[in-house]
Amino acid sequence: MIVNNQNYQSVWADFNNKRIYCIDQRALPFRFSILELNNLNDISNAINTMAIRGAPAIGITAAYAIWLSHYYNDGNINLILQDYNRLISLRPTAINLKKGADYVFSAINENINNSQVYDRAIEFANNEMNACYKIGTYGVELIRAIHNKSNKTVNILTHCNAGWLACGDYGTALAPIFEANKQNIPIHVWVDETRPLNQGSRLTAWELYNEKIPFSIITDNTGGLLMMKHKVDMIIIGADRIARNGDVANKIGSYLKALAAAAHSIPFYVAAPISTFDFSLDSGDDIPIEQRNSLEIQSIQSYYNDEWISSELFPSDYQSINYAFDITPAKFINSFITEQGIYKNINYLIKQFYS
Ligand code: MRU
């Protein structure tokens, strides 16, 4: 994606410097800064604190991290395994994290050199970003179909940030939106702010603003009213893990949007690369839900005098619970937008996976 006339991916690796770089998503939208990740501690910290976040982006980071671990541990498989185990436990819901680590780790043996490990990590990253690009080219047809029917601006609601920051490039839920804008299909995006970390109002809005796509930020509770008032034509969200029965884990609040969409017969789409599917799990009941520090609810970050400051919203001895994701049952999902096409049910993908 282009920012300040330069083409960026949200995370990238430099073979010569033996470093990983990422856009620091904690600083956006007020500051655009690049973070340098030199070792596993830096990488863990960046993933834990959400400097780098979004399912495909943390998968790509994990792939690069295994390459770095191979370099610093001189190919010692036991030490790399320790790093691998630490990495995959950082965020439990997004399966992409493990998929990225596995893709590189599984190729390591005593005959492989560090440059070949790097190539393997780059291959994973490119596959993910190409998948996102294709999600855009398939998904745009759903937006076009609505526009062709009404001949009006298509109002699309999205939750959290599933744009290029979250994916290395292009995005999942936002990829069809970027593509629609490129093809001059008139659109307007309702952006859920996505409490408590505001990935919607900070990151999705920043991406849309950068692309000059019309949008409005709304509080997380506004979607129901908008749907009732016929102001939402479709909903597109991303996913952190999809079980074999089609149940979807995504940012907390996604489920409530799906319920409201079903009540108002508004199409609800999930956009995700195949790497987000976990066919080893029967249903959403088996997907681990990440619980994050309650401090994220108890305090709020705001930008004041060129600085991020933290303010308390309620006393720290009040109990609060911070579930980061919820499960949307498959029955509320109209279709899945993937790099292989748009699927009403995922049996075809499952068959292909096991054949
Ligand atoms: O906790 P986050 O910000 O990493 O959660 C991200 C999401 O829930 C996204 O919707 C998901 O990863 C979609 S794919 C970009």
Coordinates of C-alpha atoms in Angstrom, one line a residue, residues 47-50 90-92 195-197 199 251-252 289-301 310 312-325:
I47 CA 2.9 -9.1 18.8
N48 CA 1.8 -9.0 22.5
T49 CA 1.4 -5.3 22.5
M50 CA -0.2 -5.3 19.1
L90 CA 1.7 -15.5 22.0
R91 CA -1.8 -15.1 20.7
P92 CA -4.0 -18.2 20.9
R195 CA -13.4 -1.1 21.7
P196 CA -11.2 -1.5 23.6
L197 CA -8.2 -1.0 21.3
Q199 CA -8.7 -0.9 15.6
K251 CA -12.9 -9.6 17.0
I252 CA -15.3 -9.4 19.9
I289 CA -10.6 -17.3 22.9
E290 CA -7.8 -15.0 23.8
Q291 CA -8.4 -13.0 27.1
R292 CA -6.3 -9.9 27.3
N293 CA -5.3 -7.7 30.2
S294 CA -8.3 -5.9 31.8
L295 CA -6.2 -2.7 31.8
E296 CA -7.2 -2.3 28.1
I297 CA -10.8 -1.8 29.3
Q298 CA -10.0 0.0 32.4
S299 CA -8.0 2.7 30.7
I300 CA -8.1 4.6 27.4
Q301 CA -5.3 5.9 25.3
S310 CA -3.4 6.9 29.2
E312 CA -8.5 5.7 33.7
L313 CA -12.1 5.0 32.9
F314 CA -13.0 3.4 36.2
P315 CA -11.1 2.4 39.4
S316 CA -8.6 -0.4 38.9
D317 CA -10.3 -2.5 41.7
Y318 CA -13.5 -2.8 39.7
Q319 CA -13.6 -6.2 38.1
S320 CA -13.6 -6.4 34.3
I321 CA -13.0 -9.1 31.7
N322 CA -11.4 -8.5 28.3
Y323 CA -12.4 -11.2 25.8
A324 CA -10.6 -10.3 22.5
F325 CA -12.7 -12.5 20.2

